Structure formats: C-alpha cells, structure tokens
mmCIF file of N, CA, C and O in Angstrom:
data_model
loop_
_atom_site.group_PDB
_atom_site.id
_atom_site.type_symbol
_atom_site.label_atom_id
_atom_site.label_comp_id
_atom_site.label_asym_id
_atom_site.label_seq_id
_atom_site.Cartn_x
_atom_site.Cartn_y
_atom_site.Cartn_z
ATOM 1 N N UNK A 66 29.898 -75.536 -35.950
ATOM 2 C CA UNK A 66 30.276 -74.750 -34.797
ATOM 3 C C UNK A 66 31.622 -75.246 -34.277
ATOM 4 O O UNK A 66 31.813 -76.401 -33.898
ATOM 5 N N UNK A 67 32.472 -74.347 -34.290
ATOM 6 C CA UNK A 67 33.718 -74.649 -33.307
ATOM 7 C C UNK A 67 33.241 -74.933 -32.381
ATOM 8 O O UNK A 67 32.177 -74.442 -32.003
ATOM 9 N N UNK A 68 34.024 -75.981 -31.628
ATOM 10 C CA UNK A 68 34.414 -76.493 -30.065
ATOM 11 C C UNK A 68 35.740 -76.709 -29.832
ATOM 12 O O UNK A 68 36.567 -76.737 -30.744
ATOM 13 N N UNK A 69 36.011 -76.867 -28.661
ATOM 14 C CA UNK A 69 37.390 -77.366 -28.152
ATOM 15 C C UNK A 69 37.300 -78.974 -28.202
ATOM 16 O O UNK A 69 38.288 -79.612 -28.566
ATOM 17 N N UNK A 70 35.963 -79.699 -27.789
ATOM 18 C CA UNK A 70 35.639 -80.974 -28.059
ATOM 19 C C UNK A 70 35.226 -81.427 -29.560
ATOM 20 O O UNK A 70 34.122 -81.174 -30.042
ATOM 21 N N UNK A 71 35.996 -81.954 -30.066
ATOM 22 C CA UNK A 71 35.498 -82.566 -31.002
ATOM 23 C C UNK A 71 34.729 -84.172 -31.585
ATOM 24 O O UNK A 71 35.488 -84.893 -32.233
ATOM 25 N N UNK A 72 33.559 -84.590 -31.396
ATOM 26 C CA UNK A 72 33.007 -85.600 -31.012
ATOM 27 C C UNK A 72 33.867 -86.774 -32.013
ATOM 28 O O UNK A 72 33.700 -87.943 -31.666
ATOM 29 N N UNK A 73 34.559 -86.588 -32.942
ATOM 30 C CA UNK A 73 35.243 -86.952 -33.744
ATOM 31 C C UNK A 73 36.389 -88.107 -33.453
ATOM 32 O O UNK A 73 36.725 -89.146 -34.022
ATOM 33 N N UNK A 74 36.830 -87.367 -32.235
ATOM 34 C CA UNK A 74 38.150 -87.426 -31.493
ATOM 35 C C UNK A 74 37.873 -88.356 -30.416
ATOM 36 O O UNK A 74 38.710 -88.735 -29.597
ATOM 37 N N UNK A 75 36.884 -88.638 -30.452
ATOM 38 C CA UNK A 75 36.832 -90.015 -29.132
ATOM 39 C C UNK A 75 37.371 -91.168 -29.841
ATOM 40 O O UNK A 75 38.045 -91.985 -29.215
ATOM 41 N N UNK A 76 37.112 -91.333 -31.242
ATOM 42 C CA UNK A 76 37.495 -92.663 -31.755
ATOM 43 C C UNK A 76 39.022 -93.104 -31.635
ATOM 44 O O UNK A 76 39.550 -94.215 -31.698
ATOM 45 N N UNK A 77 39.589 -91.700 -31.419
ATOM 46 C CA UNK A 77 40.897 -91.565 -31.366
ATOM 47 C C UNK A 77 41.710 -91.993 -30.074
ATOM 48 O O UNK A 77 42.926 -92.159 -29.985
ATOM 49 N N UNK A 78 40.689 -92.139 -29.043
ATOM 50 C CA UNK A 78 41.234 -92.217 -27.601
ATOM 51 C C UNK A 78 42.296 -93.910 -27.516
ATOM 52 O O UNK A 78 43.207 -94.210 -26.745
ATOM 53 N N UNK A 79 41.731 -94.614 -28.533
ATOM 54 C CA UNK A 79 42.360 -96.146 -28.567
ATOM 55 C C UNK A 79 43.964 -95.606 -28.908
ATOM 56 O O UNK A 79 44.890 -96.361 -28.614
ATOM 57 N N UNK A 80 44.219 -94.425 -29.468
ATOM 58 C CA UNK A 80 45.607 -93.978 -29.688
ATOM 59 C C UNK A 80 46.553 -93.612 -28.707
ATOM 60 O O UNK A 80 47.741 -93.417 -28.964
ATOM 61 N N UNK A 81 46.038 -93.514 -27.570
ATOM 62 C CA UNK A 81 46.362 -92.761 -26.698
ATOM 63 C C UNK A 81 47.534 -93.412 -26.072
ATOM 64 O O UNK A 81 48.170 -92.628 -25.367
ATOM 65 N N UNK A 82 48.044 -94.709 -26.124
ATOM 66 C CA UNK A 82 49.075 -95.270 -25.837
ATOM 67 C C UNK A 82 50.542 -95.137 -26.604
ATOM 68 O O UNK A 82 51.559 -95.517 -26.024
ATOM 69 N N UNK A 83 50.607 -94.432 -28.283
ATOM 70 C CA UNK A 83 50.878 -93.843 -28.637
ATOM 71 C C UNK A 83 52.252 -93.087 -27.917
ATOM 72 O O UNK A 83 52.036 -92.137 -27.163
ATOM 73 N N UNK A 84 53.544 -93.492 -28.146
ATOM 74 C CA UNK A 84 54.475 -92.385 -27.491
ATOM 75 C C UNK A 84 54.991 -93.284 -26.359
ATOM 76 O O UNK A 84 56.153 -93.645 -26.172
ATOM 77 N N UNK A 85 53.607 -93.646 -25.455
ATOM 78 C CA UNK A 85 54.048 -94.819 -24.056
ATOM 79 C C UNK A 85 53.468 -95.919 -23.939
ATOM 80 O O UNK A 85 52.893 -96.339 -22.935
ATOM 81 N N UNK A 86 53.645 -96.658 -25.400
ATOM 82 C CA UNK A 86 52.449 -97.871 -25.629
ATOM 83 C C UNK A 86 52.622 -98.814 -24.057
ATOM 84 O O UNK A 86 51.595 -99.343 -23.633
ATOM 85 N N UNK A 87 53.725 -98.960 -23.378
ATOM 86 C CA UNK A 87 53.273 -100.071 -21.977
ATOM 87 C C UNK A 87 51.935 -99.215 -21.232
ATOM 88 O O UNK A 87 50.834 -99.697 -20.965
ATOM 89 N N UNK A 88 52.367 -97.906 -21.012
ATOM 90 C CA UNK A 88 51.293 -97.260 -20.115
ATOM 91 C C UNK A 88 49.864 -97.264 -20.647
ATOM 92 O O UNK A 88 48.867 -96.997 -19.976
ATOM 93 N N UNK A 89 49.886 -97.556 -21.769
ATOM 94 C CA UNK A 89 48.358 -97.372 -22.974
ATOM 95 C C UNK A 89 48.097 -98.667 -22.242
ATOM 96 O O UNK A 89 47.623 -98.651 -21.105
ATOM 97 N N UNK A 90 48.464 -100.034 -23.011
ATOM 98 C CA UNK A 90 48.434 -101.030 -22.684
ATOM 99 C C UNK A 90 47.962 -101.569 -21.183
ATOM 100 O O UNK A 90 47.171 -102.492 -20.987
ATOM 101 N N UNK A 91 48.620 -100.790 -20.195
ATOM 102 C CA UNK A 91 48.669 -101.193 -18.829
ATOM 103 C C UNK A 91 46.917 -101.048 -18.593
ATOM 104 O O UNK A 91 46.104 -101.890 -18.212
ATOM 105 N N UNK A 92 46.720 -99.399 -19.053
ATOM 106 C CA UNK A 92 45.832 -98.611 -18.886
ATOM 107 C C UNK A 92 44.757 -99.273 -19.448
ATOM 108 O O UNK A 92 43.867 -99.638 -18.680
ATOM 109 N N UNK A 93 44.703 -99.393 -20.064
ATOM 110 C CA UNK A 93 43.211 -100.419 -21.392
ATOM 111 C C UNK A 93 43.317 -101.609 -20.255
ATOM 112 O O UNK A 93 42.651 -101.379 -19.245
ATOM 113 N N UNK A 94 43.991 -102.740 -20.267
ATOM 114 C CA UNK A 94 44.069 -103.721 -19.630
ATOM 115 C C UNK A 94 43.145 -103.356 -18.613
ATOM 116 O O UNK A 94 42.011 -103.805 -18.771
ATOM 117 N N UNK A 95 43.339 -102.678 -17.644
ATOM 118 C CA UNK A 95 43.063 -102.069 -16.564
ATOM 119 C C UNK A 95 41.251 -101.706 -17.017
ATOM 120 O O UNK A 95 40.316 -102.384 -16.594
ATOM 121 N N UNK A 96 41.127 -100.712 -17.783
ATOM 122 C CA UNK A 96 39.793 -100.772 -18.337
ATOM 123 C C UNK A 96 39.104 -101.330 -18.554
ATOM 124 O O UNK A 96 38.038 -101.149 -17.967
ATOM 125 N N UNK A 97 39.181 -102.121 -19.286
ATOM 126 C CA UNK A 97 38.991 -103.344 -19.469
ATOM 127 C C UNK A 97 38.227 -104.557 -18.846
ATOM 128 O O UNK A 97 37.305 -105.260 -19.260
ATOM 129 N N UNK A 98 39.026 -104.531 -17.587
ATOM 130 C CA UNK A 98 38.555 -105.288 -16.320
ATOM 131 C C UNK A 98 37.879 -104.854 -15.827
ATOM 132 O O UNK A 98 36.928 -105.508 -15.398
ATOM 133 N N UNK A 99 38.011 -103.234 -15.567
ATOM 134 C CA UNK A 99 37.126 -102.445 -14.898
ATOM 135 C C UNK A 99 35.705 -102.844 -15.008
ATOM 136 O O UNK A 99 35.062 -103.131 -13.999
ATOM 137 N N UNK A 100 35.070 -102.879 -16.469
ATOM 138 C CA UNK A 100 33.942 -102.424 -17.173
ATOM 139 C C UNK A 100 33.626 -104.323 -17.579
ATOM 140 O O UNK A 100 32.585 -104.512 -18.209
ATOM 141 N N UNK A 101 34.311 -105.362 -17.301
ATOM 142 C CA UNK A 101 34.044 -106.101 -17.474
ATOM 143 C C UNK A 101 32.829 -106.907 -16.561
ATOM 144 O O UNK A 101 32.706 -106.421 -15.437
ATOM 145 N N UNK A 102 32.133 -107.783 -16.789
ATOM 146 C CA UNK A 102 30.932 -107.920 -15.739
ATOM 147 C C UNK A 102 31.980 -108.991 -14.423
ATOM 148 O O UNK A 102 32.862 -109.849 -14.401
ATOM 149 N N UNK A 103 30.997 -108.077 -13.374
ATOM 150 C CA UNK A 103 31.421 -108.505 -11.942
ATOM 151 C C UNK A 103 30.357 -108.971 -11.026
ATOM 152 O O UNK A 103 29.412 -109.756 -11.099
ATOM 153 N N UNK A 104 30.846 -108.229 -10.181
ATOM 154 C CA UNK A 104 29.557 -108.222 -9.049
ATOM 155 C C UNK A 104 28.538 -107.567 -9.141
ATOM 156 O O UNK A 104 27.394 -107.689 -8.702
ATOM 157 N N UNK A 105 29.422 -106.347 -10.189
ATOM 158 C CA UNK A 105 27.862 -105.592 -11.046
ATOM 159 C C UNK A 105 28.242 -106.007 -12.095
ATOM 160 O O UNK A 105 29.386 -106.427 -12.269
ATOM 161 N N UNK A 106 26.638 -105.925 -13.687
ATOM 162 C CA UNK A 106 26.474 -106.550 -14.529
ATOM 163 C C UNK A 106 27.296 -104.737 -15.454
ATOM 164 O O UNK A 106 27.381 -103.541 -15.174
ATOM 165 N N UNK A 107 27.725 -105.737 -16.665
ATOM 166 C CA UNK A 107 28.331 -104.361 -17.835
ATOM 167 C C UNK A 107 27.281 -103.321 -17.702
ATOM 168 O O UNK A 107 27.575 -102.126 -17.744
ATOM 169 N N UNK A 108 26.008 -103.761 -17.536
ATOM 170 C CA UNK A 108 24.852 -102.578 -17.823
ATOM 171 C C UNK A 108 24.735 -101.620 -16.894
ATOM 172 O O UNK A 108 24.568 -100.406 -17.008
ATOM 173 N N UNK A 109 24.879 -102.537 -15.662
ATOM 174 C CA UNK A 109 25.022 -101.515 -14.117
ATOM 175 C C UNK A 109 26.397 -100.275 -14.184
ATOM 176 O O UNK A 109 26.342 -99.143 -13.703
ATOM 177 N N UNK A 110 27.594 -100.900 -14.931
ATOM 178 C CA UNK A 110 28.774 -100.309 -14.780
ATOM 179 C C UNK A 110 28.814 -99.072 -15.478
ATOM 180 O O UNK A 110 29.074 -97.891 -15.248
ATOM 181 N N UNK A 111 28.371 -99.969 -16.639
ATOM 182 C CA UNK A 111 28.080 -98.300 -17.489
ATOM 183 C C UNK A 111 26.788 -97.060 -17.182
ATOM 184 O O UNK A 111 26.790 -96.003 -17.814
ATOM 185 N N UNK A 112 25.933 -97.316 -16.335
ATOM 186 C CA UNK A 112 24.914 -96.478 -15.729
ATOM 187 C C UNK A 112 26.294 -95.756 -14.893
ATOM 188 O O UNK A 112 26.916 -94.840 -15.431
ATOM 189 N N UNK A 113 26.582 -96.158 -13.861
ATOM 190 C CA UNK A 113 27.989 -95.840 -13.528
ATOM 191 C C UNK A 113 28.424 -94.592 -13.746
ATOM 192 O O UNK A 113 28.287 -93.454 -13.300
ATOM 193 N N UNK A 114 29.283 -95.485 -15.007
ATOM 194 C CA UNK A 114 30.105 -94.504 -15.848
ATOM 195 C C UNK A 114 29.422 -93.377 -16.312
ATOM 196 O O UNK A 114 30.025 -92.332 -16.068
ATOM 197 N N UNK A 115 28.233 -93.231 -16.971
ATOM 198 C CA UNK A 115 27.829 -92.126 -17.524
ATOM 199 C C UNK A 115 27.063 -90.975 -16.276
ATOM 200 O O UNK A 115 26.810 -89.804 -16.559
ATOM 201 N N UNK A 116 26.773 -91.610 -14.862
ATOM 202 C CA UNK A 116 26.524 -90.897 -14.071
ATOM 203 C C UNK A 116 27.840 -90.096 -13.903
ATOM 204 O O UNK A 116 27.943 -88.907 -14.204
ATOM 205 N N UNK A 117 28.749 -90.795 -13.438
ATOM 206 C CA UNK A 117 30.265 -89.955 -13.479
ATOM 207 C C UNK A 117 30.987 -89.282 -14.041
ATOM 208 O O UNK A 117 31.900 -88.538 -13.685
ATOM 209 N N UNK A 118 30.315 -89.709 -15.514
ATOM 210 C CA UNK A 118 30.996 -88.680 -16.923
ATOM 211 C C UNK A 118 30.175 -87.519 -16.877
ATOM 212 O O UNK A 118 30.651 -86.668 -17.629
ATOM 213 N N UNK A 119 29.159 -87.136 -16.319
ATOM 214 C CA UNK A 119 28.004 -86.209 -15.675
ATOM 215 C C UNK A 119 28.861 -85.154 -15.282
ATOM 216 O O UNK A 119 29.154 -84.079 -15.807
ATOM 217 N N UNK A 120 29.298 -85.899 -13.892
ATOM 218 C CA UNK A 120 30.249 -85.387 -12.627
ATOM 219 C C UNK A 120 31.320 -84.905 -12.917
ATOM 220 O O UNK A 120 31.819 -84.281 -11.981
ATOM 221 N N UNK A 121 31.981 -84.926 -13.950
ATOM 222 C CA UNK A 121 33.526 -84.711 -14.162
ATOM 223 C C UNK A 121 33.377 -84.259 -15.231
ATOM 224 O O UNK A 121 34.464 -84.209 -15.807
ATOM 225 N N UNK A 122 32.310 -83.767 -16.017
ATOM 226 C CA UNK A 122 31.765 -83.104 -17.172
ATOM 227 C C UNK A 122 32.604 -83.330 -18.233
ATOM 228 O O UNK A 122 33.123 -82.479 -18.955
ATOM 229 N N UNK A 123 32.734 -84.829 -18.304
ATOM 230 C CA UNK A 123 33.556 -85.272 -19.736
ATOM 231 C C UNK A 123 32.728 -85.557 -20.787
ATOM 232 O O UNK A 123 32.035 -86.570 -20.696
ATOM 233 N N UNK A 124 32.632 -84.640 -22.099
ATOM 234 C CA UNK A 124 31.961 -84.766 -22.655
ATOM 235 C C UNK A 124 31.773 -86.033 -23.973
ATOM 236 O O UNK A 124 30.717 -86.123 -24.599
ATOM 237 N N UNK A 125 32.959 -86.939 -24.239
ATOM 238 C CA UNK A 125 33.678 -87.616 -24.766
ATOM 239 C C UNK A 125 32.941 -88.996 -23.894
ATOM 240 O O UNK A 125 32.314 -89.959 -24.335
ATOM 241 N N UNK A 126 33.253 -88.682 -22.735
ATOM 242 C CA UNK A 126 32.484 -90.186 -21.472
ATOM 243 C C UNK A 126 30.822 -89.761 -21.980
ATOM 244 O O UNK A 126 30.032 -90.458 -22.618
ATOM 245 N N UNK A 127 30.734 -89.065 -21.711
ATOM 246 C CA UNK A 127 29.149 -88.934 -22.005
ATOM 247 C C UNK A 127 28.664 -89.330 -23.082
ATOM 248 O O UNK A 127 27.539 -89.827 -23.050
ATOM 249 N N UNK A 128 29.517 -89.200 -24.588
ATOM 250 C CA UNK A 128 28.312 -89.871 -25.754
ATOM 251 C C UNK A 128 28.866 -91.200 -25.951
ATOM 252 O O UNK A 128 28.443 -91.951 -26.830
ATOM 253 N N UNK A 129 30.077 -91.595 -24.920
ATOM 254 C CA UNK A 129 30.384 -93.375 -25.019
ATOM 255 C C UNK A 129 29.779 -94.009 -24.158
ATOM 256 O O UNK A 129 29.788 -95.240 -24.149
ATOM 257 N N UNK A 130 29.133 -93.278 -23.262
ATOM 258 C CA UNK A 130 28.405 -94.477 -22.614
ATOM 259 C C UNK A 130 27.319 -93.905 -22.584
ATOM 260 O O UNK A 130 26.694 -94.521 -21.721
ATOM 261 N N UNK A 131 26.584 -92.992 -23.036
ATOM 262 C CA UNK A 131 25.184 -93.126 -23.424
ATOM 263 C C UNK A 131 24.754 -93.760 -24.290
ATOM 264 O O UNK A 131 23.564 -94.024 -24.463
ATOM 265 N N UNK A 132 25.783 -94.135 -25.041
ATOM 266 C CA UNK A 132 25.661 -95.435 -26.467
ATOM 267 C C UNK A 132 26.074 -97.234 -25.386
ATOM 268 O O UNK A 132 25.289 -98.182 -25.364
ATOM 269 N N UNK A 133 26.875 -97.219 -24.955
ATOM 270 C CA UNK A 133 27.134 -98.444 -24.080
ATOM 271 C C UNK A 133 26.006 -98.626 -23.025
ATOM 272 O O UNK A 133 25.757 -99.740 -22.566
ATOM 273 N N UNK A 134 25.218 -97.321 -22.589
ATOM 274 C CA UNK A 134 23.657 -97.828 -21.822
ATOM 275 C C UNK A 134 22.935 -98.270 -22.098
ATOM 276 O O UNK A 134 22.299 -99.091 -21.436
ATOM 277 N N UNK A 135 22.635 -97.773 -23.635
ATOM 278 C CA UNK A 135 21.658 -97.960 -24.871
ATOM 279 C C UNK A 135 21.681 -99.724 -25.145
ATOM 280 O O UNK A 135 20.838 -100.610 -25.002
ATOM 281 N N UNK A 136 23.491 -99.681 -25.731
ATOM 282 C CA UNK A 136 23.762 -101.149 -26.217
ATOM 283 C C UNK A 136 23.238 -102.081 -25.019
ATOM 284 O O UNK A 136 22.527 -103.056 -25.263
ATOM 285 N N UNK A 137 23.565 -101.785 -23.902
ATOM 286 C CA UNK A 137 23.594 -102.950 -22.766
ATOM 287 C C UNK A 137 22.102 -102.734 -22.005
ATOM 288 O O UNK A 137 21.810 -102.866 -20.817
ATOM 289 N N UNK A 138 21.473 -102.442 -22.889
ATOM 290 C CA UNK A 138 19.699 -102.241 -22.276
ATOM 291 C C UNK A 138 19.072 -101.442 -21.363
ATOM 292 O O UNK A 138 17.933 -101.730 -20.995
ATOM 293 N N UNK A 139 19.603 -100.547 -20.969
ATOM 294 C CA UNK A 139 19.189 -99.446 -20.059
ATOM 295 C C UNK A 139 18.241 -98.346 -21.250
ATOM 296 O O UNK A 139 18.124 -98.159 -22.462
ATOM 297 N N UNK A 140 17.924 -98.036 -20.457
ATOM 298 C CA UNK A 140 16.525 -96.864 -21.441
ATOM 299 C C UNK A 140 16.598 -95.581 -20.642
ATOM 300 O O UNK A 140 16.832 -95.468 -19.439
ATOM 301 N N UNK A 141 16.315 -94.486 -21.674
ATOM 302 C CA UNK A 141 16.655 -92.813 -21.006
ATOM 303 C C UNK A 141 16.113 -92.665 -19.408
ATOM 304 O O UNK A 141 16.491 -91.877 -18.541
ATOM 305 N N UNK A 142 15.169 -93.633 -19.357
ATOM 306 C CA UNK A 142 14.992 -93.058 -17.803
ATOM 307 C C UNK A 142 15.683 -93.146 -16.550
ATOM 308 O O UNK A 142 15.858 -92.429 -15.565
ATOM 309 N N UNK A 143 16.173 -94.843 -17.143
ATOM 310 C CA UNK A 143 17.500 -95.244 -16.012
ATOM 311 C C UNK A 143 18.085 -94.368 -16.286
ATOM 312 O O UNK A 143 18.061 -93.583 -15.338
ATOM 313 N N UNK A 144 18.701 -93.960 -17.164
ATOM 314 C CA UNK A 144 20.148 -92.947 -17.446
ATOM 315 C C UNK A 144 20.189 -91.426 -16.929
ATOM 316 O O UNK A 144 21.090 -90.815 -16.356
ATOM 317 N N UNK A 145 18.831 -91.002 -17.350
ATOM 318 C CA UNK A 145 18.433 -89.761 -16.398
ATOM 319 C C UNK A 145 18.239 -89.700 -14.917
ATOM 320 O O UNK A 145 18.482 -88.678 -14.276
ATOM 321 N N UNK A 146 17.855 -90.665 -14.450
ATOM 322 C CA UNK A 146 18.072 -90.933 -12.960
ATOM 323 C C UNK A 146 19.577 -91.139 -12.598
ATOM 324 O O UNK A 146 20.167 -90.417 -11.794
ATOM 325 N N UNK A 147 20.222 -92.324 -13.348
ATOM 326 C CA UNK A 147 21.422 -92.002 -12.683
ATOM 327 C C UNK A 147 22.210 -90.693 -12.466
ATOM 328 O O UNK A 147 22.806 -90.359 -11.442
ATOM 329 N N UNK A 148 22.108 -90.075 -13.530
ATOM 330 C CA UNK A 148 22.492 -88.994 -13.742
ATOM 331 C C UNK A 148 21.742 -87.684 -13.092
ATOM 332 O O UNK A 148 21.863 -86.540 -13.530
ATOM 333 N N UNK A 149 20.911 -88.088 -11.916
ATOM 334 C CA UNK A 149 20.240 -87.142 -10.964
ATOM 335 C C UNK A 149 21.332 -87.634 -9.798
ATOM 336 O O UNK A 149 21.989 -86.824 -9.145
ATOM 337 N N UNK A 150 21.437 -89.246 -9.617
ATOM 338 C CA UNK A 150 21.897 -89.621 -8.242
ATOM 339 C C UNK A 150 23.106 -88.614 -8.752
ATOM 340 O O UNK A 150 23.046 -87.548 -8.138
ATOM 341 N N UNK A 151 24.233 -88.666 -9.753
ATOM 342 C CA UNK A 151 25.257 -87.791 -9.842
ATOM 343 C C UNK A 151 25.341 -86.340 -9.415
ATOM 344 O O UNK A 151 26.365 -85.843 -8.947
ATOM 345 N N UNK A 152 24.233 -85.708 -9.598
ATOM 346 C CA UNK A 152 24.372 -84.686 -9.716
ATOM 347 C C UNK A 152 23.546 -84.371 -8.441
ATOM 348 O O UNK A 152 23.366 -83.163 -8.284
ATOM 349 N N UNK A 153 23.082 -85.057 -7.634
ATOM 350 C CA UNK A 153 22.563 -84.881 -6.101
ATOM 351 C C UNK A 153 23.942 -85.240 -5.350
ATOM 352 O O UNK A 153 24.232 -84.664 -4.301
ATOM 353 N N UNK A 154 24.788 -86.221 -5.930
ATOM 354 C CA UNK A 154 26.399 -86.356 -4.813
ATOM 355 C C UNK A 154 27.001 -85.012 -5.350
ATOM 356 O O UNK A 154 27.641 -84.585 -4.389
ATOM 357 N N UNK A 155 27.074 -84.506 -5.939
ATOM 358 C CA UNK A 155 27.825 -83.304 -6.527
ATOM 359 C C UNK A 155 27.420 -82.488 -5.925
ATOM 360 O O UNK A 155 28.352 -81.967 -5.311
ATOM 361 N N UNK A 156 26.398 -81.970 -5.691
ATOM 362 C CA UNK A 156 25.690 -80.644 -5.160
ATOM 363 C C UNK A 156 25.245 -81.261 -3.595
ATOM 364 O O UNK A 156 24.720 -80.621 -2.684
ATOM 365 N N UNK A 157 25.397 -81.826 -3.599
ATOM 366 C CA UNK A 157 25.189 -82.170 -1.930
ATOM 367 C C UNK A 157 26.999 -82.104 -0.904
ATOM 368 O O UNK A 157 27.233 -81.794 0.264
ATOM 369 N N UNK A 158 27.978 -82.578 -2.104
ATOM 370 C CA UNK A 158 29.046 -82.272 -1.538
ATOM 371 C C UNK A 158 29.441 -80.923 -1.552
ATOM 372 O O UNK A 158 30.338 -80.656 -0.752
ATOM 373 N N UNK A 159 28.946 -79.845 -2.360
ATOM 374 C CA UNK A 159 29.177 -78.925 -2.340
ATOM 375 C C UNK A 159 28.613 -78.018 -1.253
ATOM 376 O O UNK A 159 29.063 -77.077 -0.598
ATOM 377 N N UNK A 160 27.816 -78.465 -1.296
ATOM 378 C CA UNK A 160 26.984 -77.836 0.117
ATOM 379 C C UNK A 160 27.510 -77.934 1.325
ATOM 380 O O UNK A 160 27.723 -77.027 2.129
ATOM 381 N N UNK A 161 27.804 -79.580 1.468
ATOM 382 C CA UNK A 161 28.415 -79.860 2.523
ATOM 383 C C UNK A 161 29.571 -79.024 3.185
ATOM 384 O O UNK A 161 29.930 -79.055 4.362
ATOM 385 N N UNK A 162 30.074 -78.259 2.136
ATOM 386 C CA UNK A 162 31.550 -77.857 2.662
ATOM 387 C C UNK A 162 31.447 -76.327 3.131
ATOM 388 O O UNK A 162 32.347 -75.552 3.453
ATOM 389 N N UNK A 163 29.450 -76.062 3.037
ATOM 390 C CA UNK A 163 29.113 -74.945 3.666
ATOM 391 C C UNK A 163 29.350 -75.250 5.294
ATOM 392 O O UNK A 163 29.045 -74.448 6.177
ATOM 393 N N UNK A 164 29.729 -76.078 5.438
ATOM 394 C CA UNK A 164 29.965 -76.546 7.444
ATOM 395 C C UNK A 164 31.000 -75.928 7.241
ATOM 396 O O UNK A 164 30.944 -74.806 7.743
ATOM 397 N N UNK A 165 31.939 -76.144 6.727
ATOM 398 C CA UNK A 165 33.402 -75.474 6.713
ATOM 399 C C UNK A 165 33.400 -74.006 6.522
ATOM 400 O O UNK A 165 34.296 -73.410 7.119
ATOM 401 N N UNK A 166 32.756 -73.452 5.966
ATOM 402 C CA UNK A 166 32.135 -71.774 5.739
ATOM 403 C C UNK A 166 31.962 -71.454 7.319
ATOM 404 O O UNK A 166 32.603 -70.794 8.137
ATOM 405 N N UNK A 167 30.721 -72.286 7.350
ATOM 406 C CA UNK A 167 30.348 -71.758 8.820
ATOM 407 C C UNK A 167 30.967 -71.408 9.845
ATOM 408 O O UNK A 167 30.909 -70.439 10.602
ATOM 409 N N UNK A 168 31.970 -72.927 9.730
ATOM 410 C CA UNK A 168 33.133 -72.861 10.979
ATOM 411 C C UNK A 168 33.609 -71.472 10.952
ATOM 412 O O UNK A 168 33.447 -70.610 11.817
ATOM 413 N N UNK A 169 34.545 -71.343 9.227
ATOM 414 C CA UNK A 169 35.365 -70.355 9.365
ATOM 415 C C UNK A 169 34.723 -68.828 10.143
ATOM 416 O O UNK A 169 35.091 -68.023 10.998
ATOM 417 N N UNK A 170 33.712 -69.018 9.357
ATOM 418 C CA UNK A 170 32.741 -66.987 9.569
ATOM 419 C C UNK A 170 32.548 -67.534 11.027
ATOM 420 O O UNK A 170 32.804 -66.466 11.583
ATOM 421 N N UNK A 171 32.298 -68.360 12.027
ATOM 422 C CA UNK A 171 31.992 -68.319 13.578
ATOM 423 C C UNK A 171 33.198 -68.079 14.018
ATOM 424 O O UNK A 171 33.240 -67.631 15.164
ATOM 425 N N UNK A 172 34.219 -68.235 13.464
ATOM 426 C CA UNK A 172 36.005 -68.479 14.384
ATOM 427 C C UNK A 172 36.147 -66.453 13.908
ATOM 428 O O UNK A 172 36.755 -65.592 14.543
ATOM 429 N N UNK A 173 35.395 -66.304 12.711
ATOM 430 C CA UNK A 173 36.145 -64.941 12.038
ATOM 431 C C UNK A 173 34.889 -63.712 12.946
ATOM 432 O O UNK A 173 35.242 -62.571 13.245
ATOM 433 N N UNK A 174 34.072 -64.026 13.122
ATOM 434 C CA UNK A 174 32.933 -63.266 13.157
ATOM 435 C C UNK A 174 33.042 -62.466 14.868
ATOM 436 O O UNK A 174 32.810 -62.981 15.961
ATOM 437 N N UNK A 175 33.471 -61.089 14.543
ATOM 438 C CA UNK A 175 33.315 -60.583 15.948
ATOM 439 C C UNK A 175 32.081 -60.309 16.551
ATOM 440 O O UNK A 175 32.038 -59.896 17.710
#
C-alpha cells in the first residue's frame, strides 16, 4: 500500500543533519540529553514520548517509541493509558476553547 509515511524512513532520520551537520549535531546532542535518565527514569520519558507522538500524530514517533517502551519495560497497558492521558489533554483542550465560542456567540447573539 502506498503511504506518504514510509516506516522505512525513520532509520533515515540519523541523516537529517545532512546539508546543516552543526544543527543535526546541536539537535541530537540536545536529544540525547533529553531522553537521557533524570529525574524521570528513560522508561518514564519514553511513556512520554509516545503519549505525545499520539498528540502530534507522528507516525514515525509512534513505532520508535513503542519499541523504546517495550525495550525499557513498560507493557501495552502502561502505553495505552498513557496514550489515554494524551488524548484526554487533547480533547479536553479542545473543548476548552468552547469558553471562547461561548464568549464570542454571547458578545454576537442579539
């Protein structure tokens, strides 16, 4: 099946510095640290990440860190929950901005 995503093409993302290797470089570095263990553990970060790759419907984030949940010991249920808390901030912010609806139709509404 054609896609525009090709699951292929994630391996490729390490290229991506390519053209502006400091900004690649800067960028990974930066990653790097990100995802490195902190105050939360790698396993927590990547629950994280794949809640957020949810949110921003990256499909590329989604089968790298459903494999990095896997690796770092999380099991489908953590991952499906996180991926509820995601998608309860998503749809709860969306809602939210029904206050702003409201406002407008009470200011518009003769």
């Amino acid at each position: 099946m054609e896609t525009y995503y090709q699951p292929k093409d994630l391996a490729k993302f390490g290229d991506i510095g390519k053209g502006a290797p400091e900004l690649g470089r800067k960028f990974f570095e930066y990653y790097n640290a990100v995802f490195a263990d902190g105050e939360l553990s790698e396993r927590e970060k990547s629950l994280i990440a794949l809640a957020v790759a949810h949110a921003v419907q990256c499909p590329y984030c989604i089968d790298a860190y459903t494999q990095a949940c896997l690796e770092k010991g999380s099991n489908v249920d953590e991952m499906t929950e996180a991926i509820h808390v995601a998608t309860a901030i998503r749809g709860g912010a969306s809602l939210v901005h029904g206050v702003q609806m409201r406002n407008v139709a009470g200011k518009l509404s003769l």
